[in-house]
Coordinates of C-alpha atoms in Angstrom, one line a residue:
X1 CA 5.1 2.1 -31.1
X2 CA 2.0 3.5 -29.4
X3 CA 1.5 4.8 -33.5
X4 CA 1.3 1.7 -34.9
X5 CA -0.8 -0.4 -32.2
X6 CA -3.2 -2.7 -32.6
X7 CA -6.6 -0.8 -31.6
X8 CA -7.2 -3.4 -28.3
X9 CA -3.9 -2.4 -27.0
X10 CA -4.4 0.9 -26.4
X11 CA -4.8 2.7 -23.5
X12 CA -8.1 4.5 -23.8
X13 CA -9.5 1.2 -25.2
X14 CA -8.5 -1.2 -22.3
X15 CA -9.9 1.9 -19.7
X16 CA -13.1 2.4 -21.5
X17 CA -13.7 -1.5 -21.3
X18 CA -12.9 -2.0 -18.0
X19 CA -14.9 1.3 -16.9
X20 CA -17.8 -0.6 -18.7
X21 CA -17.5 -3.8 -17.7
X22 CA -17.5 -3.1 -14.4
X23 CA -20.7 0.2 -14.7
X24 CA -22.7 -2.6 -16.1
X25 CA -21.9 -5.3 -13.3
X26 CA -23.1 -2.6 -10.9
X27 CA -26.3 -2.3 -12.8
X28 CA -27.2 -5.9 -13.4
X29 CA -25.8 -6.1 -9.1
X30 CA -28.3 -3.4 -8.2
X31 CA -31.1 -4.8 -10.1
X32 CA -30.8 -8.1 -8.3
X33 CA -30.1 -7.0 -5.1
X34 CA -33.5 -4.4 -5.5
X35 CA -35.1 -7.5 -6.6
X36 CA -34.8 -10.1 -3.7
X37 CA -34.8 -7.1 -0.8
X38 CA -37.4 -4.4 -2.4
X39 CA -36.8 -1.0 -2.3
X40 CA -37.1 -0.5 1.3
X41 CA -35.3 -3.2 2.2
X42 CA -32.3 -1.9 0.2
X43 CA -31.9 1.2 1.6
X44 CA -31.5 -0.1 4.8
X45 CA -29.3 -2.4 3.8
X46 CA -27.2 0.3 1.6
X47 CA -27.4 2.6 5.1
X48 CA -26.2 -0.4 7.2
X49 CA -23.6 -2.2 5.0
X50 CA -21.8 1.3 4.3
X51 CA -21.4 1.8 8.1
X52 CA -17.3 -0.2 8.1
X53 CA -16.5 0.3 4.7
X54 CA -14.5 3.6 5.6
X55 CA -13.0 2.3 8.6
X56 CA -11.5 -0.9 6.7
X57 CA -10.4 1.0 3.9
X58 CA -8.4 3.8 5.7
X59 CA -6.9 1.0 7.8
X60 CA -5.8 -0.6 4.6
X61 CA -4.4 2.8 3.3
X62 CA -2.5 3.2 6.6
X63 CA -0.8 0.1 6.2
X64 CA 0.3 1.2 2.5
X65 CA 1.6 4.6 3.5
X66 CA 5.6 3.7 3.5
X67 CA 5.0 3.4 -0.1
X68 CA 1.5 4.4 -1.2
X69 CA -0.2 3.0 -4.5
X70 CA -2.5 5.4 -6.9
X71 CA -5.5 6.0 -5.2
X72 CA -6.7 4.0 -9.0
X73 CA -5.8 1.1 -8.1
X74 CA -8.1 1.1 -5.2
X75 CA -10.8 2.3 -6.8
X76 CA -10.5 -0.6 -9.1
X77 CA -9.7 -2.8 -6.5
X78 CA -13.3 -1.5 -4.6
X79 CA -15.5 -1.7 -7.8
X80 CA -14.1 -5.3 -8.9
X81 CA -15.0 -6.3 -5.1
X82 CA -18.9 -4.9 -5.2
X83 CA -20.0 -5.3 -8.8
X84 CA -17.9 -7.9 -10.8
X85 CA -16.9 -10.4 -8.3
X86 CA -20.3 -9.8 -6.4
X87 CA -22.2 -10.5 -10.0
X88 CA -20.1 -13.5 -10.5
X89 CA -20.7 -15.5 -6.7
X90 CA -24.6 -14.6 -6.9
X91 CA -25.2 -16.2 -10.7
X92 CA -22.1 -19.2 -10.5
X93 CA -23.5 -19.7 -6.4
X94 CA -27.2 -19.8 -7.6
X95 CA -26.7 -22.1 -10.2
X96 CA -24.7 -24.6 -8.5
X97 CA -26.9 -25.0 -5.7
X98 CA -29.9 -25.4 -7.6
X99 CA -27.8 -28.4 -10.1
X100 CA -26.9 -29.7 -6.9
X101 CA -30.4 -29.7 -5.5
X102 CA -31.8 -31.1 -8.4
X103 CA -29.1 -33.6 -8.9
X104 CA -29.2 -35.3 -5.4
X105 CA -33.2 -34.1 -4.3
X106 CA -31.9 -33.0 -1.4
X107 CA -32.2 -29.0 -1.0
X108 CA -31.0 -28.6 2.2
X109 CA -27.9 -30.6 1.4
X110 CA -27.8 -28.8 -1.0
X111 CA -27.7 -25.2 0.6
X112 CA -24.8 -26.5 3.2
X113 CA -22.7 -28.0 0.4
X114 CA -23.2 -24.7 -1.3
X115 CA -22.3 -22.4 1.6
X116 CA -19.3 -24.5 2.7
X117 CA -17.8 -25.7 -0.4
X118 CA -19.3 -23.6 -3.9
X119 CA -19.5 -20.4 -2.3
X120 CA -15.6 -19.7 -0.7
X121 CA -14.3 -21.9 -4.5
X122 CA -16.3 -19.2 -6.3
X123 CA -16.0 -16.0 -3.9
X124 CA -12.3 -16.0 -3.8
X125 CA -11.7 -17.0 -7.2
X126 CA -13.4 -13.9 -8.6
X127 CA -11.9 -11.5 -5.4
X128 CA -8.6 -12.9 -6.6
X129 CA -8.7 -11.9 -10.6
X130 CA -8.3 -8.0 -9.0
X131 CA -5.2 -8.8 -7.6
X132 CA -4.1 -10.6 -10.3
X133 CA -5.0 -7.7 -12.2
X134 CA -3.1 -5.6 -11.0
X135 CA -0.2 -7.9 -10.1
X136 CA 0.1 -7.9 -14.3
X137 CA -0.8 -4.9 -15.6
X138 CA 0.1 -2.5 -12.8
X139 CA 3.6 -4.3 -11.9
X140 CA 5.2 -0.9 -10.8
X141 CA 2.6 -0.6 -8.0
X142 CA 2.5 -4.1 -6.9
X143 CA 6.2 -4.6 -4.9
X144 CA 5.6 -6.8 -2.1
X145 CA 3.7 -8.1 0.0
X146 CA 1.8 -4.8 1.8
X147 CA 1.0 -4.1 -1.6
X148 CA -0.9 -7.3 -2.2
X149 CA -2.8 -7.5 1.3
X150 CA -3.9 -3.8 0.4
X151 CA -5.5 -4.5 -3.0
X152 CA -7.0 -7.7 -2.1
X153 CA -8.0 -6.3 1.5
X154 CA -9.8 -3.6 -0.1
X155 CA -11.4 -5.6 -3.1
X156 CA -13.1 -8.2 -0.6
X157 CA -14.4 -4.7 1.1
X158 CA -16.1 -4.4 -2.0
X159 CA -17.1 -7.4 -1.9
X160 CA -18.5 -7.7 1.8
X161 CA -20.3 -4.3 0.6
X162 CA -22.3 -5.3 -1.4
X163 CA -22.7 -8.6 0.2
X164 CA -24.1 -7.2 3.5
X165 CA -26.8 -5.3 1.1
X166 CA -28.0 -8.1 0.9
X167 CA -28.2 -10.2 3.9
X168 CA -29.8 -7.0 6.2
X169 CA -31.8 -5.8 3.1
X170 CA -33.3 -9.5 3.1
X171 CA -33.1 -9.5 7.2
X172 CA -35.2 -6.2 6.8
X173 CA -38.0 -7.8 4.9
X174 CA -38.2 -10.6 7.2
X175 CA -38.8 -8.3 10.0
X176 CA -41.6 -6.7 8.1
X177 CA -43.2 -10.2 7.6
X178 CA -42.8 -10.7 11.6
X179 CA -43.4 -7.6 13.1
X180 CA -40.1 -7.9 14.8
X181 CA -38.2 -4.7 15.6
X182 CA -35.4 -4.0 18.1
X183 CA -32.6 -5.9 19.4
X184 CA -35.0 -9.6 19.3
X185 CA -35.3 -8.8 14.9
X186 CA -33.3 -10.4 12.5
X187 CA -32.0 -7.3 11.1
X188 CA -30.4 -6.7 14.5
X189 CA -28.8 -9.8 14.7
X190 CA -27.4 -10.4 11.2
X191 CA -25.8 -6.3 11.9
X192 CA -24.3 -7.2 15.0
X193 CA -23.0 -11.0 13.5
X194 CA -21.5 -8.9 9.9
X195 CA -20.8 -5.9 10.5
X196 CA -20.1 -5.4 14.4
X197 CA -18.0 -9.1 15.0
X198 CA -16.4 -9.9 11.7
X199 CA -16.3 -6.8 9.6
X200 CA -12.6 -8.0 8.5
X201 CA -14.1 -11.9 8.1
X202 CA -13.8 -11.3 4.0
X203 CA -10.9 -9.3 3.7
X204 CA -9.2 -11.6 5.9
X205 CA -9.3 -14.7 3.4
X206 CA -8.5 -12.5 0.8
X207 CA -5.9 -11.0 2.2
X208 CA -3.9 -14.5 2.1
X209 CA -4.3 -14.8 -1.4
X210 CA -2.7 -10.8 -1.8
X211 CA 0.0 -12.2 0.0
X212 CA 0.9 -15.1 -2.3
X213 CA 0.5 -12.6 -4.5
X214 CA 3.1 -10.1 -2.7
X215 CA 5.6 -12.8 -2.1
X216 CA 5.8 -13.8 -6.4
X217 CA 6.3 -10.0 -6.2
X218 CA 9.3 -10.4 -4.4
X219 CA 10.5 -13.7 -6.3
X220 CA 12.9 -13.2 -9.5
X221 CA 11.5 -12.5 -12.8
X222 CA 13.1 -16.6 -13.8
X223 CA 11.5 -17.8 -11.0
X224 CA 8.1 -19.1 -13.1
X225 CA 7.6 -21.9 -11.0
X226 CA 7.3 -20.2 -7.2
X227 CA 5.8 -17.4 -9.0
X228 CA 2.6 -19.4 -9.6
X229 CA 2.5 -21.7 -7.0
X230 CA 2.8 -19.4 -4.3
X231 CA -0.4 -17.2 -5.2
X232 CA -2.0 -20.3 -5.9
X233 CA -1.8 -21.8 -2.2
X234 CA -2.2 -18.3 -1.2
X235 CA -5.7 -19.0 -2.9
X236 CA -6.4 -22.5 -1.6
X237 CA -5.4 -21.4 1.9
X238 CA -8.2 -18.4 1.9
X239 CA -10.9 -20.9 0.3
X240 CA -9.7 -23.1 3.2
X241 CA -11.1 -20.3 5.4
X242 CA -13.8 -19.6 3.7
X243 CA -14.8 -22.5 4.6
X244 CA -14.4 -23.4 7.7
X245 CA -16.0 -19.9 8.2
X246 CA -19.4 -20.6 6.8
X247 CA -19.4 -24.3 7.9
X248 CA -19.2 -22.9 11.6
X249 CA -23.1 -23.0 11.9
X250 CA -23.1 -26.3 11.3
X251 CA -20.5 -27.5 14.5
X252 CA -23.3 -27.1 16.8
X253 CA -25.0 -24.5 19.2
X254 CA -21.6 -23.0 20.0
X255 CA -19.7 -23.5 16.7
X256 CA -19.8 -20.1 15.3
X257 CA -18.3 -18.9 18.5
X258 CA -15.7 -22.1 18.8
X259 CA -14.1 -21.0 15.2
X260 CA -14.6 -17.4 15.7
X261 CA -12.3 -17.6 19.0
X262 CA -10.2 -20.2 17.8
X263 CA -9.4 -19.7 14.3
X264 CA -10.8 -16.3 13.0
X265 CA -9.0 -13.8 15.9
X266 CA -5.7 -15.4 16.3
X267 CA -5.4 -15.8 12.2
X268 CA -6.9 -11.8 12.3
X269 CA -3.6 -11.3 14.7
X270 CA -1.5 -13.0 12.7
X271 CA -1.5 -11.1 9.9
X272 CA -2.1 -7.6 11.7
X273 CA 1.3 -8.4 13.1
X274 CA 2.7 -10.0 9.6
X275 CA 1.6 -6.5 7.6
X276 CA 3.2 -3.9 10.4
X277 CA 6.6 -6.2 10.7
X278 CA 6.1 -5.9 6.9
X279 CA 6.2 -2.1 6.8
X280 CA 9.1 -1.6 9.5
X281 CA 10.7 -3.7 6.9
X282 CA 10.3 -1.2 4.1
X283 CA 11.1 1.3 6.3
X284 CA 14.2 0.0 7.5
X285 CA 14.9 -0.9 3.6
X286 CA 14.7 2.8 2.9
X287 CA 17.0 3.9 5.7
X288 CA 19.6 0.9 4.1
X289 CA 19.9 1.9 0.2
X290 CA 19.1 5.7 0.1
X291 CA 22.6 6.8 1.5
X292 CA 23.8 5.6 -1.3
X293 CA 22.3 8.1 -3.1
X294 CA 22.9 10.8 -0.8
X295 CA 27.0 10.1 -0.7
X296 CA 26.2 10.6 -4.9
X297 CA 24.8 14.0 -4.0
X298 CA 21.4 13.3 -4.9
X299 CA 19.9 13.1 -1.7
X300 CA 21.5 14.9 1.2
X301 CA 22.8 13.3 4.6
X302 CA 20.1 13.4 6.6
X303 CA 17.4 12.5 4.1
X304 CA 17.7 8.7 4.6
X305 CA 17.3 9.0 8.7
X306 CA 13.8 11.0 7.7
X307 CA 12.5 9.1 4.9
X308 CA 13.0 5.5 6.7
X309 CA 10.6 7.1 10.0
X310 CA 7.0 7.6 9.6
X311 CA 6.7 10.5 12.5
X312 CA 9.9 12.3 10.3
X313 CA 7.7 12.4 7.4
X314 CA 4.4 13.6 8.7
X315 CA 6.7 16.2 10.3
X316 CA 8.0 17.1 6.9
X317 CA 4.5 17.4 4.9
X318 CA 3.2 19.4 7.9
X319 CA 6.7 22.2 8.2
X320 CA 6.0 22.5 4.3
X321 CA 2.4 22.6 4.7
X322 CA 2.4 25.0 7.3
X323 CA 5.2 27.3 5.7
X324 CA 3.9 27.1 1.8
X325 CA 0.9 26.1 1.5
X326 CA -0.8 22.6 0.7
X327 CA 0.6 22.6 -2.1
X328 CA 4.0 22.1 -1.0
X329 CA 3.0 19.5 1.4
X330 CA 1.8 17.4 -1.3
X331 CA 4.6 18.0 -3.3
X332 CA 7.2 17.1 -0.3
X333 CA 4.1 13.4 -0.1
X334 CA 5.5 13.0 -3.5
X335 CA 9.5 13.7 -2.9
X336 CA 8.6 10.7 0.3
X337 CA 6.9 8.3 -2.1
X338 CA 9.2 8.6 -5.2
X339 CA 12.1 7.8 -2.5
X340 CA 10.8 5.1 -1.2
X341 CA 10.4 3.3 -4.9
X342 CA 14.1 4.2 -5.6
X343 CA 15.2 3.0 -2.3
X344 CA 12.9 -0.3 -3.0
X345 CA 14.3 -0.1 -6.6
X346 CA 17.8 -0.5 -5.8
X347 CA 17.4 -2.7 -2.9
X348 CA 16.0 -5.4 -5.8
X349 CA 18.7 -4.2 -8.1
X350 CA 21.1 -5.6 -5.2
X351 CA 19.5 -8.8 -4.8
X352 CA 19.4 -9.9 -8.7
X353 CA 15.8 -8.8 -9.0
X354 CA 15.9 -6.3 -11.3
X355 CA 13.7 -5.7 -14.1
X356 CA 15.1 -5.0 -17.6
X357 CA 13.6 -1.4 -17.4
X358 CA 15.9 -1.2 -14.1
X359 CA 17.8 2.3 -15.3
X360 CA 15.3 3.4 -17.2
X361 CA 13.1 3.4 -14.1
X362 CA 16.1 4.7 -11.6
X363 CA 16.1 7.8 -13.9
X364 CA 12.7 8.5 -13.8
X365 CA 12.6 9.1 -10.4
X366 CA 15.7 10.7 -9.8
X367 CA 14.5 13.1 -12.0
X368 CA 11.2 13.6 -9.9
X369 CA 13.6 13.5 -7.1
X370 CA 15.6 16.9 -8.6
X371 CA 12.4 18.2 -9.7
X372 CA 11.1 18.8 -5.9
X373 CA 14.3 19.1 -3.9
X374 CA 13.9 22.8 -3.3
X375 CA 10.5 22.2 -1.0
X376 CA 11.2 18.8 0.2
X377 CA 14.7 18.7 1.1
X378 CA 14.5 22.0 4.0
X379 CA 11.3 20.3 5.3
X380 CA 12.6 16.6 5.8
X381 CA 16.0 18.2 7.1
X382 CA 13.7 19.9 9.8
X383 CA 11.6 16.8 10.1
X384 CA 15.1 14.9 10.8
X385 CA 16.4 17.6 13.0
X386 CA 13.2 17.2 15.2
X387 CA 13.3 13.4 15.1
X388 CA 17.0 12.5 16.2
X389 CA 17.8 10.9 19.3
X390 CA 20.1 13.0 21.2
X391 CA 23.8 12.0 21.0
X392 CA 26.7 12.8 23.6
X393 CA 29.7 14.0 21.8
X394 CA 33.2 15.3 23.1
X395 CA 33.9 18.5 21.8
X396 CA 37.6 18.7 20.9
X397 CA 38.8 23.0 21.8
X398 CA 40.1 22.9 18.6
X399 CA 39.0 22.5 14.9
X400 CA 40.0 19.7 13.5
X401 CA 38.9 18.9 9.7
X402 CA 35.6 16.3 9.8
X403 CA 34.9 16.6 13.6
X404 CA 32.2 18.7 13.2
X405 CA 29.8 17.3 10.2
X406 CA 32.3 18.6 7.7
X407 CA 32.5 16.5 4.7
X408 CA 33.6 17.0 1.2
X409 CA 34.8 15.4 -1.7
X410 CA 33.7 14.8 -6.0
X411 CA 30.2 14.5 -7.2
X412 CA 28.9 10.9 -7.5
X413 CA 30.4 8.7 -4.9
X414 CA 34.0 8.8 -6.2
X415 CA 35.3 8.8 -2.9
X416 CA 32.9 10.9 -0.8
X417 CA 31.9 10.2 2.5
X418 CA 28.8 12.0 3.1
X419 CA 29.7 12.6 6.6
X420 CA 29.2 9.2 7.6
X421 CA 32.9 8.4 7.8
X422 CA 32.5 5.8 5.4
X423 CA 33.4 5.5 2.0
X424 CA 30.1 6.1 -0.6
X425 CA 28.5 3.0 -1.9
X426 CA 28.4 2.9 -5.7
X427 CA 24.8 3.5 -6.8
X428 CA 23.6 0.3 -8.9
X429 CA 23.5 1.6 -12.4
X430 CA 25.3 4.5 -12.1
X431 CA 22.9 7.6 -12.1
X432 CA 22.2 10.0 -15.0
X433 CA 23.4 13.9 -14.8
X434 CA 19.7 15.8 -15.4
X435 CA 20.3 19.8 -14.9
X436 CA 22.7 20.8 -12.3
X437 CA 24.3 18.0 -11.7
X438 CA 24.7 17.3 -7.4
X439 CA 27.7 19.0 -6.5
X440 CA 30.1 18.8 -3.0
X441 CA 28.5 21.7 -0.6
X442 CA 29.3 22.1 3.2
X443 CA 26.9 21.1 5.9
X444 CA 27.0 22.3 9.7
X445 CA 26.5 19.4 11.7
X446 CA 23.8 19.8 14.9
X447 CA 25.4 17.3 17.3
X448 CA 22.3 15.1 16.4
X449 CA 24.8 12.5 14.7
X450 CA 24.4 13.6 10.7
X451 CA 25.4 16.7 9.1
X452 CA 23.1 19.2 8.0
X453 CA 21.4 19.8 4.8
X454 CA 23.5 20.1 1.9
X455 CA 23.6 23.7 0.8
X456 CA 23.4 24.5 -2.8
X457 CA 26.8 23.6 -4.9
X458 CA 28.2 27.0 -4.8
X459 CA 28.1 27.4 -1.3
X460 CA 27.4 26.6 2.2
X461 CA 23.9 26.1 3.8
X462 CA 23.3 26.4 7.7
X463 CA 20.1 24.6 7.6
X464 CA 16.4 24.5 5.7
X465 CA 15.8 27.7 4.1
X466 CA 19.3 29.3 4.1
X467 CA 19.6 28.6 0.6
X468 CA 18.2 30.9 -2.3
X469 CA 14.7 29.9 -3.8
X470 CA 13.9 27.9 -1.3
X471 CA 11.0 29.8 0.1
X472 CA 11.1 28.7 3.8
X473 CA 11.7 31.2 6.5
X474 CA 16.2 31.4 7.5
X475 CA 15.5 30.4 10.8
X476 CA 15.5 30.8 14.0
X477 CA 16.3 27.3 14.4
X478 CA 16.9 25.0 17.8
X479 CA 20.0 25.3 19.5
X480 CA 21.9 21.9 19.7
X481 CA 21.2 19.9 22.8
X482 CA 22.8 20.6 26.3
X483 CA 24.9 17.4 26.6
X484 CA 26.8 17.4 22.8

């Protein structure tokens, strides 16, 4: 298929225009940002306007670290922000004030009705073609609704960027032309107003388009109709913003301050509290759907419990890290992120929402799932070992078959319990055999409420490590705690 293609659909071609499209808007953006600040002026501006920009971004890569994107899409999402959409407001914003002021001979009319009505229409239109972007032609990445408040969060970065070039680089100049200088000059004031009060003003109204965006994500692939018209108010409602934003300077001596108390915080609140309920979402999703694969032998017991905590996971990349080498720490960042898509995978399989590439997709990272087990499964069944809550158990004098984390039974679900004492939930599209294929084995259960690690298929394992190949040290490990 890739063969026969039509030159325009190739991969290299669509890249190699996009990489251009968006080198030359930087050029053209540059040019006319030199132009109306001067040299001088835009370096301070460059020096000034760079000061948030890693703050806002490693906020916005925290949020999307349950199931982080390709740092590409980020890129792109940074460069459409600064170059393209920034190219786009200054030429469509210049134009249309100047038709207006030549249309109605009122130039100061003119510049309000351009600030409050032209500018947020045209700003978050072009801010908004990156997320739809990537909502179409990077549909694995974009599942929900963190995943659209992180590309258009970091996209109106960009776009604030390049902006706040230009407003100090012109504040700078005007200083020159005044002889102002310290905290009484312009340059002082526009930082402190930008940069220092509303560094999240622009990612804010983009953000609620991302999350129209994030919830057609979520919708059903027949659902045409909410699929369009819930980015779309998405849109209207950050325009709405917008401007009421920039038409704050007009409510008076005290506007600005009215809507920034009023409107800007608690909507800034809002959705800081929207995005982290969000992501305790997906992480209780992951602790929901993966025992299904661990009662198939895929995963084992405790893997769910340290895939669905954040704390479990750092844990994990740091015992690999520290044991093996970088290396295996990024490898075991992998093992996390590939389990949270299949846990995300099957939990749309469940609700109806699955794509036709469902199986397809489901053995594609099962496969990058067996391909890593050796380093990630010892360090998560540490990571979980170190994470679980303490549990009081009554210790019978005598052995009885299942009371201490023994569980056995066939491959695949067919009857297995996992340890959990329930019977295994079917997988949704039953899983391929790739290799070995994931045998019963024998944990030793801790007393911390799962069983231990499974061991490899021929035999038992008494924790991380025991098993051959594996790499990590056999122990010591903790004893169990006093009261199980």
């Amino acid at each position: 298929m890739l063969r026969h293609a039509h030159w325009w659909q190739r991969r290299w071609v669509r890249y190699g225009a996009l990489i251009t499209l968006l080198t030359l808007s930087g050029l053209v953006i540059l040019a006319l940002v030199r132009e109306q600040t001067g040299t001088e002026g835009f370096l301070v501006g460059l020096g000034l306007a760079v000061l948030p920009v890693p703050l806002l971004v490693a906020a916005f890569r925290w949020l999307d670290r349950v199931e982080p994107g390709p740092w590409r899409n980020l890129v792109f999402a940074f460069a459409w922000g600064a170059c393209a959409a920034a190219l786009i407001a200054i030429i469509a914003n210049s134009f249309a004030t100047r038709w207006i002021a030549t249309a109605t001979a009122d130039p100061s009319g003119a510049d309000t009705l351009g600030a409050t009505v032209i500018a947020p229409i045209v700003e978050e239109s072009a801010k908004a073609a990156a997320v739809l972007l990537v909502f179409l032609f990077r549909r694995r990445d974009f599942t929900g609704i963190v995943d659209g408040v992180v590309i258009a969060g970091v996209t109106a970065t960009g776009f604030a960027f390049t902006e706040n070039i230009l407003y100090l680089g012109t504040a700078f100049g005007t200083d020159q032309l005044t002889g102002d200088t310290g905290i009484a000059s312009v340059t002082a004031a526009t930082f402190f107003v930008r940069v220092i009060m509303s560094p999240f003003a622009h990612p804010l109204f983009t953000v609620l388009t991302g999350i129209g965006f994030g919830f057609a994500a979520l919708s059903g692939e027949r659902q045409h109709l909410r699929r369009v018209l819930v980015p779309l108010c998405g849109l209207l409602l950050a325009m709405g913003m917008h401007a009421l934003w920039n038409g704050s300077s007009s409510f008076g001596e005290f506007g600005f301050f009215a809507v920034y108390a009023a409107f800007m915080v608690p909507a800034f609140g809002l959705l800081t509290w929207l995005v982290v309920w969000t992501r305790q979402r997906e992480l209780r999703t992951v602790r929901e759907e993966l025992p299904a694969y661990a009662a198939a032998g895929w995963l084992t017991p405790a893997e769910p419990f340290a895939l669905g905590s954040m704390r479990a996971r750092r844990l994990a990349r740091e015992y690999a890290g520290r044991h093996l080498g970088k290396p295996a720490a990024r490898e075991v960042a992998r093992y996390e992120a590939y389990a949270t898509s299949l846990a995300f995978l099957r939990h749309r399989g469940r609700q109806g929402r699955a794509r036709a590439d469902f199986l397809v997709r489901e053995r594609e990272l099962l496969n990058e799932l067996w391909r890593r087990k050796d380093v990630a499964r010892p360090a998560l069944d540490h990571a979980a070992r170190a994470t679980a809550p303490p549990v009081r158990v009554a210790v019978l004098p005598w052995p009885v078959y299942g009371g201490y984390g023994y569980g056995r039974g066939p491959a695949h679900g067919q009857g297995r319990t996992a340890g959990f004492g329930q019977p295994a939930a079917p997988v949704y599209g039953a899983p391929p055999v790739h290799g070995t294929p994931p045998g019963p084995s024998y944990g030793y259960g801790f007393g911390y409420g799962y069983p231990a690690a499974h061991g490899p298929a021929n035999g038992p394992a008494n924790g991380p490590g025991s098993g051959p190949g594996s790499g990590y040290p056999a122990g010591p490990y903790p004893a169990p705690h006093p009261h199980q």
